[in-house]
């Protein structure tokens, strides 16, 4: 054990090494740099003498290795690992005790016992999470005398969904190529796989779906299974289970069957055999994630069956091994007269109660598709008998890719804290997802990953905060966006109070700024075609009507916005009466959701005192101005932030400013063609014409 621990430390040291040179962002929030404040460092160093390792297991080994690595870096001293307490003070005691008073197996309890520090849990996984929390306590500069934390995750499966393909590309990935070097696997194990696992474990992520939901059947072949197995082997000591996305037509594509009908016995047998083969290679395999009958993917409806028929066939194959099938509810039909908003609810709600116990339905946070702002999906609360998993998008498909600084905790929280009113006031989306509202026995929260082969993992340095925030909120959705922002900033960028306050504010306002210069007042889906970048509100023709922009904004001489009330598509009827009452009246509908639910006259006076047109312009101009302000604020933190990280963010903010101007000019000039109203004072008319801007958007569509 000692030797392998040394190997781990050597690898960790090489990759996450304590270099004095500029910071390239690779180490994320696990920097473990020497604590600058000498008095504070001495205090910690004086109080900590040894790590008492507790019962041996690969996960315990990860915990002790991490503690040793972290303390070495932070305190500048080597802390010995011992099998038992030395008797002297200053032991960090790792304790597994199944009787520990914790809500579940993954929770932990940190406390002081005399002059020792205890990291206690029911299982080794809990100790691993507690060890990272102990380090976080020190990383964020909290006194050891105040060590007292008892916490258990509120969600069982805290998972990343990677949209990674067999060829190493990532669908909607903006931070380089896939982390998984498929061509080198399984023989060559990039040390980065372990760093990925460490980063996830440090924020409580315990599952990962390694491949794209637009799944190649090739992942299920004897060529790819050993590659996935190799990844699973690396992740296991960090408490991470591997899942795979599957192609529903695999029995036909790989098995040579004439069909993939889920009720066909041969098809069922094929899946049972395939599942057995997977579990022989990966005994703790988590299960399957499925995108079916969505955006051209095959599915049970191809055979006249429904989603539950498909999910239940896979659930049956997985059940003997304890696996779970996670079936996505992201479905919509190409109906020019319909409302894409309504489809998932219409297809899934009638199936409530028909899914097998080891099946879950995964629902995107909003009814359309990860827009900068969406109301919560009406499916949350509508399926009391079916465990619903939350799907957030961490990768910034509709949020300016890797050039835009957009902290997503406020977006995640806005959805989780929304009240469905399904069982009266306080029936929040979070309570649906964490299972407390409907007593789900399975719970899950997934984030579509923003990681890639870029040295800093996420492209934009600040986007690391989104990976971090996702993990922290999946663990405990009651944490505030601000607390998470501060925690991350302290560990990643600086603890200097003024800079910390400035960066926290920047993070907290960044998403609202982005909404303002792209899709204010409830506008949605007006971005560039297929690439989903930049503005294209004029997009009127696409392969499907619901891929255009005009389908959503409905700008005309009489106003703008999608009427989803009784006089329109009546999508609002999918919500509880209390929500309908709040959102159904344009006078009480919160402005952020106004154009999601109402077609509003250009000259209608809003609660702000401005007309709709003036308010729209105001937000586009102020949103763009706010990016200039972000640049100024960021400039003030220069002395406190590593030069390489500082320059990276400054450069990307400059690009974001250019893009904000593009969005503003495109949208005000285009919508002005319908409102026929002037740009209100004090704002100046854009210097460019709409035709000039359309050309910029057009160049982005060139291949
Ligand atoms: C993986 C959107 C994206 C697609 C994505 C899809 C999904 O439509 O643009 O790239 O496909 O959502 O979530 O399945």
XYZ file of C-alpha atoms and ligand atoms in Angstrom:
717
model
C 0.000 0.000 0.000
C 2.820 2.331 0.892
C 4.421 2.003 -2.532
C 1.240 2.648 -4.472
C 0.569 5.661 -2.290
C 3.962 6.986 -3.237
C 3.138 6.462 -6.905
C -0.119 8.351 -6.484
C 1.651 11.217 -4.793
C 4.280 11.297 -7.481
C 1.642 11.486 -10.217
C -0.367 14.061 -8.298
C 2.744 16.054 -7.679
C 3.682 16.011 -11.361
C 0.279 17.066 -12.610
C -0.896 19.299 -9.814
C 2.672 20.272 -8.920
C 3.408 23.238 -6.703
C 5.106 25.321 -9.300
C 6.132 28.842 -8.408
C 5.594 29.928 -12.006
C 2.435 31.434 -13.443
C -0.756 29.507 -13.022
C -2.197 27.856 -16.128
C -5.411 26.903 -14.328
C -4.809 23.157 -14.485
C -5.007 22.709 -10.736
C -8.518 24.174 -10.593
C -9.623 24.836 -6.998
C -7.237 22.184 -5.683
C -4.169 24.400 -5.838
C -2.841 23.734 -2.351
C -0.416 26.649 -2.647
C 1.557 27.529 0.451
C -0.619 29.707 2.706
C 0.776 33.215 2.338
C -0.150 34.464 5.796
C 2.702 33.092 7.853
C 1.001 33.389 11.243
C -2.024 31.534 9.956
C 0.114 28.878 8.299
C 2.091 28.312 11.486
C -1.109 27.942 13.442
C -2.395 25.222 11.134
C 1.004 23.571 10.931
C 1.372 23.591 14.701
C -2.040 22.031 15.181
C -1.670 19.206 12.634
C 0.837 16.412 13.201
C -0.339 13.158 11.640
C -3.010 11.540 9.547
C -4.465 8.429 11.144
C -5.481 6.376 8.162
C -8.371 4.196 9.414
C -9.421 0.956 7.674
C -7.659 0.322 4.380
C -9.480 0.531 1.054
C -8.678 2.144 -2.297
C -11.042 5.006 -1.445
C -9.414 5.498 1.967
C -6.089 5.550 0.189
C -7.356 8.358 -2.049
C -8.469 10.254 1.043
C -5.146 9.961 2.848
C -3.144 10.714 -0.310
C -5.193 13.850 -0.871
C -4.820 15.001 2.718
C -1.108 14.459 2.575
C -0.760 16.249 -0.752
C -2.955 19.134 0.320
C -1.304 19.660 3.669
C 2.153 19.423 2.174
C 1.283 22.218 -0.213
C -0.713 24.435 2.109
C 1.453 24.100 5.191
C 4.791 23.381 3.560
C 5.382 20.336 5.728
C 5.060 16.642 5.280
C 2.335 15.106 7.436
C 2.932 11.448 8.169
C 0.260 8.813 7.698
C -0.009 6.350 10.595
C -2.269 3.382 11.172
C -3.154 4.459 14.730
C -3.199 7.694 16.717
C 0.179 8.531 18.149
C -1.256 9.567 21.472
C 0.072 13.052 21.025
C -2.221 15.882 19.914
C -2.811 16.964 16.321
C -3.995 13.737 14.702
C -6.400 13.887 11.813
C -8.398 10.762 12.564
C -10.233 9.118 9.686
C -13.057 7.095 11.136
C -15.562 4.764 9.507
C -18.484 3.992 11.773
C -21.764 2.699 10.314
C -23.595 3.961 13.403
C -22.482 7.562 12.842
C -25.525 9.872 12.969
C -25.663 10.937 9.342
C -28.547 11.021 6.865
C -26.855 8.648 4.435
C -23.741 6.689 3.518
C -21.969 9.510 1.745
C -22.271 12.139 4.454
C -19.491 13.110 6.831
C -18.959 14.660 10.166
C -15.976 16.920 10.892
C -15.262 17.805 14.468
C -12.570 18.492 17.037
C -11.925 15.985 19.767
C -9.542 17.406 22.279
C -6.588 18.458 20.164
C -7.368 15.962 17.419
C -9.503 16.395 14.314
C -11.988 13.742 13.335
C -13.299 13.014 9.854
C -16.067 10.506 10.519
C -18.490 8.805 8.164
C -20.473 5.630 7.739
C -18.384 4.597 4.727
C -15.036 5.232 3.086
C -16.769 7.441 0.508
C -18.006 9.688 3.280
C -14.476 9.904 4.645
C -13.187 10.858 1.187
C -15.712 13.721 0.924
C -14.926 14.718 4.505
C -11.214 14.821 3.720
C -11.793 17.223 0.851
C -14.028 19.286 3.152
C -11.299 19.350 5.795
C -8.851 20.662 3.206
C -11.434 23.192 1.988
C -11.735 24.435 5.566
C -8.044 25.247 5.525
C -7.968 26.410 1.903
C -10.650 28.974 2.669
C -8.783 30.158 5.746
C -11.171 29.048 8.479
C -9.859 28.446 12.011
C -9.371 24.814 12.941
C -10.837 25.542 16.352
C -14.147 26.031 14.569
C -14.082 22.706 12.767
C -17.674 21.457 12.980
C -19.545 20.324 9.915
C -22.174 17.624 9.559
C -23.548 17.156 6.097
C -24.952 14.489 3.801
C -25.746 14.880 0.127
C -29.355 15.678 -0.654
C -29.159 13.971 -4.056
C -27.984 10.398 -4.599
C -26.581 10.525 -8.130
C -24.567 13.691 -8.638
C -23.464 13.231 -12.168
C -21.697 14.768 -15.103
C -22.998 14.020 -18.579
C -20.238 14.163 -21.165
C -21.376 14.654 -24.730
C -18.146 13.076 -25.994
C -17.898 11.166 -29.241
C -15.849 8.191 -30.401
C -13.610 10.446 -32.511
C -12.585 12.637 -29.582
C -14.865 15.553 -30.398
C -17.392 16.928 -27.926
C -20.867 18.001 -28.944
C -21.304 21.533 -27.609
C -17.871 21.394 -26.026
C -15.900 24.643 -25.928
C -12.766 23.669 -24.048
C -10.929 21.544 -26.562
C -11.302 17.896 -27.409
C -12.517 15.061 -25.231
C -10.598 14.300 -22.071
C -10.878 10.642 -23.009
C -8.136 9.657 -25.408
C -10.112 6.836 -26.942
C -7.411 5.848 -29.418
C -4.850 5.335 -26.642
C -7.242 3.596 -24.277
C -7.264 1.125 -22.655
C -3.505 0.681 -22.701
C -2.445 4.231 -21.958
C -3.921 5.986 -18.957
C -3.493 9.733 -19.133
C -2.735 10.949 -15.564
C -5.393 13.550 -16.220
C -8.091 10.919 -15.706
C -7.144 10.753 -12.057
C -7.061 14.524 -11.704
C -10.529 14.626 -13.241
C -11.692 12.117 -10.641
C -10.071 14.083 -7.817
C -11.690 17.324 -8.908
C -15.096 15.661 -9.051
C -14.709 13.883 -5.737
C -13.691 17.157 -4.112
C -17.147 18.577 -4.876
C -19.074 15.368 -4.293
C -19.729 14.295 -7.879
C -20.110 10.515 -7.786
C -21.164 9.497 -11.306
C -20.185 10.242 -14.859
C -21.720 9.395 -18.205
C -18.691 9.220 -20.435
C -20.281 9.528 -23.881
C -22.695 11.652 -25.856
C -26.449 11.114 -25.581
C -26.412 11.223 -29.385
C -24.738 7.898 -28.879
C -22.716 5.864 -31.273
C -23.516 2.163 -30.977
C -19.767 1.637 -31.197
C -19.445 2.366 -27.475
C -21.101 -0.985 -26.787
C -18.639 -2.982 -28.871
C -15.753 -5.120 -27.603
C -13.544 -2.370 -29.045
C -14.853 0.399 -26.760
C -15.992 -1.460 -23.641
C -12.417 -2.093 -22.435
C -11.726 1.627 -22.872
C -14.677 2.541 -20.690
C -13.619 -0.166 -18.252
C -10.160 1.411 -18.014
C -11.691 4.774 -17.146
C -13.964 3.157 -14.561
C -10.923 1.579 -12.929
C -9.281 4.979 -12.541
C -12.416 6.655 -11.218
C -13.438 3.942 -8.729
C -10.971 4.897 -5.945
C -12.545 8.355 -6.035
C -16.045 7.009 -5.541
C -17.128 7.680 -9.116
C -19.378 5.290 -11.008
C -19.389 5.145 -14.759
C -22.583 5.235 -16.834
C -22.939 5.065 -20.606
C -25.297 6.635 -23.099
C -26.685 3.992 -25.417
C -28.026 3.983 -28.931
C -31.502 2.496 -28.818
C -31.007 0.861 -32.201
C -27.932 -1.083 -31.044
C -29.635 -4.514 -31.324
C -30.215 -3.782 -34.990
C -26.898 -2.019 -35.647
C -24.633 -4.345 -33.666
C -26.724 -7.410 -33.040
C -27.808 -7.996 -36.625
C -31.452 -8.186 -35.530
C -34.040 -6.901 -37.936
C -35.542 -4.713 -35.216
C -34.921 -2.866 -31.954
C -38.555 -3.135 -30.851
C -38.462 -3.140 -27.049
C -41.251 -5.707 -26.829
C -39.495 -8.179 -29.108
C -38.059 -11.059 -26.998
C -34.897 -11.260 -29.144
C -34.247 -7.561 -28.597
C -34.785 -7.905 -24.861
C -32.401 -10.834 -24.775
C -29.823 -8.854 -26.708
C -29.896 -6.086 -24.088
C -29.818 -8.598 -21.234
C -26.716 -10.217 -22.738
C -25.028 -6.907 -23.480
C -25.693 -5.655 -19.969
C -24.229 -8.832 -18.514
C -21.131 -8.335 -20.653
C -20.752 -4.763 -19.382
C -21.082 -5.779 -15.740
C -18.496 -8.526 -16.221
C -16.056 -5.770 -17.163
C -17.324 -3.046 -14.809
C -18.957 -4.637 -11.766
C -20.069 -1.306 -10.307
C -21.344 0.073 -13.626
C -24.060 2.673 -12.955
C -26.406 2.133 -15.870
C -27.640 3.682 -19.113
C -28.583 7.205 -20.130
C -30.948 7.313 -23.105
C -31.943 9.939 -25.625
C -34.689 8.339 -27.668
C -37.082 9.647 -30.301
C -35.519 13.046 -29.950
C -33.777 15.039 -32.674
C -33.597 12.042 -34.979
C -32.388 9.495 -32.445
C -33.971 6.035 -32.636
C -36.412 4.971 -29.942
C -39.399 2.859 -29.008
C -41.823 5.099 -30.905
C -40.230 3.799 -34.124
C -42.118 0.588 -33.300
C -45.315 2.141 -31.994
C -44.179 1.731 -28.378
C -43.838 4.443 -25.765
C -40.980 5.792 -23.675
C -41.857 3.583 -20.709
C -41.733 0.466 -22.923
C -38.223 1.424 -23.967
C -37.036 2.383 -20.504
C -38.533 -0.693 -18.865
C -36.816 -3.067 -21.256
C -33.456 -1.568 -20.285
C -34.434 -1.381 -16.612
C -35.150 -5.100 -16.711
C -31.724 -5.828 -18.191
C -30.029 -3.668 -15.545
C -32.053 -4.793 -12.516
C -30.113 -8.006 -11.701
C -26.962 -5.900 -11.347
C -28.457 -2.967 -9.438
C -28.150 -0.621 -12.435
C -30.400 2.302 -13.299
C -31.774 3.513 -16.619
C -32.047 7.275 -16.948
C -34.433 8.158 -19.754
C -34.349 11.721 -21.048
C -37.531 13.740 -21.471
C -35.989 16.092 -24.034
C -38.469 15.531 -26.861
C -40.290 17.806 -29.270
C -42.104 17.610 -32.572
C -41.637 19.624 -35.760
C -45.082 21.199 -35.675
C -45.266 24.761 -37.027
C -48.592 25.327 -35.297
C -47.726 23.641 -32.028
C -45.660 24.785 -29.108
C -42.426 22.940 -28.476
C -42.740 24.044 -24.844
C -45.549 21.544 -24.293
C -44.224 18.330 -25.823
C -42.234 16.772 -22.976
C -45.142 17.167 -20.574
C -47.623 15.820 -23.110
C -45.522 12.729 -23.852
C -44.327 11.930 -20.337
C -46.995 12.920 -17.844
C -49.448 10.214 -19.043
C -46.699 7.627 -18.432
C -46.322 8.482 -14.754
C -46.444 5.323 -12.681
C -45.652 2.999 -15.574
C -41.858 2.995 -15.228
C -39.980 0.182 -13.460
C -38.484 1.019 -10.049
C -34.942 1.282 -11.427
C -35.892 3.791 -14.132
C -35.669 7.559 -13.825
C -36.736 10.326 -16.184
C -34.219 13.109 -16.708
C -35.749 16.526 -17.365
C -33.938 19.650 -18.544
C -34.346 22.574 -16.159
C -36.569 24.468 -18.582
C -39.149 23.483 -21.193
C -37.112 24.435 -24.291
C -33.372 23.972 -24.167
C -30.919 25.518 -21.681
C -31.691 29.102 -22.650
C -30.026 31.905 -20.636
C -33.287 32.135 -18.736
C -36.169 29.672 -18.735
C -39.095 29.106 -16.428
C -38.844 25.702 -14.726
C -40.083 22.740 -16.736
C -43.725 21.981 -15.907
C -42.797 18.296 -15.656
C -41.311 19.005 -12.226
C -44.178 18.226 -9.916
C -46.231 16.526 -12.621
C -44.865 12.988 -12.186
C -45.198 12.067 -8.512
C -44.746 8.345 -9.179
C -41.647 8.616 -11.342
C -38.307 9.778 -9.966
C -37.328 12.840 -11.992
C -33.666 13.725 -12.407
C -32.637 17.323 -13.034
C -30.526 18.062 -16.110
C -28.590 21.317 -16.102
C -26.138 22.394 -18.740
C -22.748 23.455 -17.438
C -21.232 23.808 -20.884
C -22.237 27.203 -22.241
C -24.049 26.216 -25.434
C -26.421 29.179 -25.257
C -24.276 31.314 -23.014
C -21.531 32.555 -25.265
C -19.323 29.467 -25.264
C -15.908 30.054 -23.700
C -15.633 33.751 -24.385
C -18.331 34.721 -21.938
C -18.044 35.099 -18.200
C -21.332 33.675 -16.933
C -21.518 32.213 -13.423
C -24.298 29.662 -13.458
C -25.104 29.094 -9.778
C -27.823 31.803 -9.921
C -29.375 30.066 -12.944
C -29.319 26.668 -11.225
C -30.697 28.162 -8.004
C -33.424 30.106 -9.783
C -34.798 26.845 -11.123
C -34.289 24.791 -7.940
C -35.908 27.454 -5.774
C -38.912 27.901 -8.089
C -42.188 26.955 -6.470
C -44.233 24.424 -8.401
C -47.105 24.798 -5.860
C -47.955 21.228 -6.753
C -48.523 20.322 -3.096
C -49.122 23.847 -1.899
C -46.724 26.702 -1.249
C -43.117 25.653 -0.803
C -43.254 22.714 -3.246
C -40.019 23.788 -4.844
C -38.348 22.143 -7.800
C -35.492 21.274 -5.427
C -37.893 19.296 -3.258
C -39.157 17.419 -6.299
C -35.642 16.559 -7.373
C -34.281 15.664 -3.932
C -37.213 13.297 -3.527
C -38.726 14.846 -0.411
C -41.921 16.065 -2.093
C -43.027 12.802 -3.683
C -40.871 10.401 -1.641
C -38.837 9.300 -4.636
C -36.463 6.550 -3.616
C -34.043 7.500 -6.386
C -32.679 10.999 -6.903
C -30.266 12.467 -9.433
C -28.917 15.732 -10.716
C -26.932 15.816 -13.940
C -24.799 18.558 -15.423
C -23.733 18.510 -19.066
C -19.992 18.867 -18.576
C -17.929 21.863 -19.665
C -14.608 20.057 -19.453
C -12.224 19.392 -22.298
C -8.583 18.975 -23.183
C -7.751 22.678 -22.721
C -5.018 22.945 -20.132
C -7.380 24.786 -17.760
C -10.151 22.207 -18.364
C -13.007 24.644 -19.078
C -11.723 27.145 -21.647
C -12.743 30.251 -19.712
C -11.061 30.296 -16.315
C -14.238 31.601 -14.690
C -16.204 28.661 -16.087
C -14.353 26.445 -13.627
C -16.699 28.031 -11.087
C -19.644 26.481 -12.934
C -18.302 22.946 -12.647
C -17.593 23.687 -8.996
C -21.018 25.223 -8.316
C -22.818 22.351 -9.999
C -21.123 19.819 -7.729
C -21.700 21.844 -4.586
C -25.385 22.391 -5.377
C -25.936 18.755 -6.296
C -24.621 17.976 -2.829
C -26.617 20.690 -1.093
C -29.035 22.822 -3.095
C -29.612 25.104 -0.105
C -26.127 26.619 -0.416
C -26.258 30.175 -1.692
C -24.745 31.279 -4.991
C -22.747 33.816 -3.038
C -21.299 31.322 -0.561
C -20.239 29.063 -3.414
C -18.758 31.988 -5.347
C -16.686 33.033 -2.349
C -15.535 29.521 -1.596
C -14.433 28.977 -5.178
C -12.741 32.353 -5.478
C -10.813 31.863 -2.254
C -9.504 28.516 -3.418
C -8.923 29.464 -7.033
C -8.050 33.132 -7.326
C -7.519 35.165 -4.188
C -8.424 35.667 -0.544
C -7.555 39.351 -0.441
C -10.803 40.845 0.927
C -11.340 43.634 -1.591
C -10.520 41.518 -4.622
C -12.609 38.688 -3.189
C -15.601 41.013 -2.848
C -15.119 42.374 -6.369
C -14.840 38.925 -7.932
C -17.832 37.645 -5.972
C -19.925 40.541 -7.285
C -18.680 39.953 -10.802
C -19.680 36.314 -10.560
C -23.079 37.020 -9.060
C -24.088 39.623 -11.651
C -22.610 37.956 -14.689
C -25.597 35.806 -15.685
C -28.090 38.667 -15.430
C -25.768 40.816 -17.526
C -25.645 38.091 -20.142
C -29.439 37.773 -20.186
C -29.764 41.528 -20.599
C -27.600 41.847 -23.679
C -28.914 38.679 -25.346
C -32.469 37.734 -24.340
C -34.010 40.261 -21.939
C -37.590 40.223 -20.664
C -38.162 36.574 -21.496
C -36.974 36.462 -25.105
C -35.555 33.052 -25.959
C -34.054 30.976 -28.744
C -32.980 33.902 -30.947
C -29.364 32.775 -31.280
C -27.427 31.802 -34.381
C -28.626 28.742 -36.241
C -27.170 25.333 -35.299
C -23.931 26.783 -33.919
C -26.028 28.514 -31.247
C -23.663 31.451 -31.086
C -24.350 35.148 -31.544
C -27.668 36.767 -32.486
C -29.913 35.717 -35.357
C -33.414 36.922 -34.406
C -34.267 37.195 -38.094
C -33.866 33.428 -38.642
C -37.144 32.393 -40.252
C -36.262 29.222 -42.173
C -34.543 26.133 -40.852
C -34.845 22.359 -41.187
C -37.601 22.560 -38.586
C -39.872 25.476 -37.631
C -38.920 25.186 -33.983
C -35.260 25.699 -34.853
C -35.968 29.207 -36.141
C -36.004 32.372 -34.038
C -39.252 33.878 -35.339
C -41.150 30.827 -34.031
C -40.235 31.990 -30.528
C -40.199 35.793 -30.491
C -43.173 36.386 -32.824
C -42.248 40.027 -33.327
C -44.840 41.867 -35.400
C -46.316 45.321 -35.716
C -48.577 44.705 -32.720
C -45.865 43.567 -30.307
C -43.502 40.765 -29.392
C -43.497 37.527 -27.376
C -45.061 34.062 -27.405
C -48.620 33.970 -26.100
C -48.721 30.845 -23.953
C -51.932 31.827 -22.160
C -55.424 30.559 -22.995
C -55.560 32.905 -25.984
C -52.374 31.315 -27.311
C -50.822 27.867 -26.943
C -52.025 27.574 -23.337
C -48.774 25.953 -22.254
C -49.351 27.701 -18.947
C -52.078 25.160 -18.212
C -49.294 22.638 -17.588
C -48.456 24.455 -14.336
C -50.294 24.512 -11.003
C -53.104 27.095 -10.741
C -50.999 29.327 -8.443
C -48.233 29.503 -11.047
C -50.764 30.136 -13.789
C -52.254 32.965 -11.750
C -48.839 34.560 -11.265
C -47.549 34.187 -14.795
C -50.838 34.288 -16.711
C -51.470 37.995 -16.341
C -49.027 40.265 -18.160
C -49.386 42.775 -15.355
C -48.264 40.359 -12.627
C -45.959 38.134 -14.669
C -42.391 38.848 -13.478
C -40.563 40.806 -16.175
C -37.879 38.123 -16.622
C -40.597 35.748 -17.889
C -42.863 38.259 -19.634
C -42.182 37.352 -23.268
C -42.031 33.651 -22.430
C -45.764 33.796 -21.804
C -47.180 36.929 -23.387
C -47.352 38.738 -26.674
C -46.995 42.320 -25.498
C -47.677 45.571 -27.329
C -44.591 47.662 -28.009
C -46.077 50.658 -26.251
C -47.378 48.814 -23.188
C -46.220 50.519 -19.992
C -44.315 48.113 -17.732
C -43.845 48.187 -13.976
C -40.520 49.939 -14.538
C -42.361 52.968 -15.921
C -40.957 52.402 -19.399
C -42.795 51.087 -22.433
C -41.944 47.581 -23.537
C -39.862 48.918 -26.423
C -37.952 51.346 -24.249
C -37.349 48.670 -21.601
C -36.061 46.255 -24.208
C -33.619 48.844 -25.537
C -32.665 49.845 -22.013
C -31.712 46.285 -21.155
C -29.759 45.697 -24.357
C -27.784 48.897 -23.816
C -27.280 48.481 -20.079
C -26.375 44.812 -20.488
C -23.712 45.730 -22.996
C -22.482 48.552 -20.772
C -22.251 46.103 -17.889
C -19.621 44.135 -19.798
C -17.507 47.290 -20.022
C -17.990 47.629 -16.262
C -16.954 43.994 -15.768
C -13.738 44.783 -17.634
C -13.078 47.747 -15.334
C -13.837 45.757 -12.194
C -11.670 42.893 -13.298
C -8.790 45.328 -13.927
C -8.865 46.292 -10.231
C -8.068 42.748 -9.067
C -4.898 42.523 -11.141
C -2.463 42.849 -8.215
C -4.182 40.018 -6.349
C -4.617 37.397 -9.081
C -2.058 35.220 -10.803
C -0.891 37.071 -13.957
C -1.675 34.231 -16.358
C -5.182 33.735 -15.013
C -5.738 37.483 -14.904
C -4.721 37.907 -18.538
C -6.878 34.999 -19.650
C -10.015 36.488 -18.118
C -9.181 40.029 -19.274
C -8.746 38.830 -22.858
C -11.980 36.886 -22.858
C -13.857 39.845 -21.358
C -12.652 41.995 -24.236
C -14.049 39.420 -26.656
C -17.276 39.316 -24.675
C -17.584 43.098 -25.009
C -17.342 42.782 -28.800
C -19.976 40.052 -28.767
C -22.293 42.028 -26.483
C -22.223 44.933 -28.929
C -23.015 42.524 -31.737
C -26.014 41.157 -29.835
C -27.250 44.608 -28.876
C -27.005 46.103 -32.334
C -28.511 43.042 -34.000
C -31.501 42.868 -31.688
C -32.424 46.526 -31.344
C -32.115 47.140 -35.086
C -34.019 44.003 -36.030
C -36.862 44.473 -33.533
C -37.040 48.153 -34.478
C -38.224 47.042 -37.901
C -41.427 45.929 -36.144
C -41.760 48.463 -33.341
C -40.990 51.373 -35.667
C -40.020 53.300 -32.546
C -36.837 55.302 -31.976
C -33.973 54.155 -29.770
C -34.790 55.992 -26.530
C -32.516 58.642 -25.022
C -29.856 58.640 -23.730
C -28.864 55.738 -25.963
C -27.315 56.296 -29.366
C -28.492 54.455 -32.457
C -25.979 51.718 -33.406
C -23.333 52.910 -35.821
C -23.782 49.805 -37.966
C -26.738 48.895 -40.113
C -28.733 45.711 -39.656
C -27.443 44.487 -43.018
C -23.855 44.875 -41.834
C -24.608 42.933 -38.679
C -26.380 40.169 -40.556
C -23.175 39.695 -42.504
C -21.230 39.146 -39.266
C -23.703 36.490 -38.161
C -23.571 34.929 -41.629
C -19.802 34.512 -41.467
C -20.214 32.496 -38.276
C -22.357 30.051 -40.206
C -19.617 29.442 -42.807
C -17.830 26.145 -42.496
C -26.753 16.287 -27.476
C -29.694 20.602 -27.963
C -28.284 20.641 -28.449
C -27.851 19.301 -28.984
C -28.023 18.268 -27.877
C -29.490 18.260 -27.473
C -29.782 17.295 -26.359
O -30.572 20.438 -29.012
O -28.153 21.630 -29.415
O -26.512 19.395 -29.369
O -27.626 16.993 -28.308
O -29.851 19.555 -27.029
O -29.800 17.742 -25.229
O -29.971 16.129 -26.620
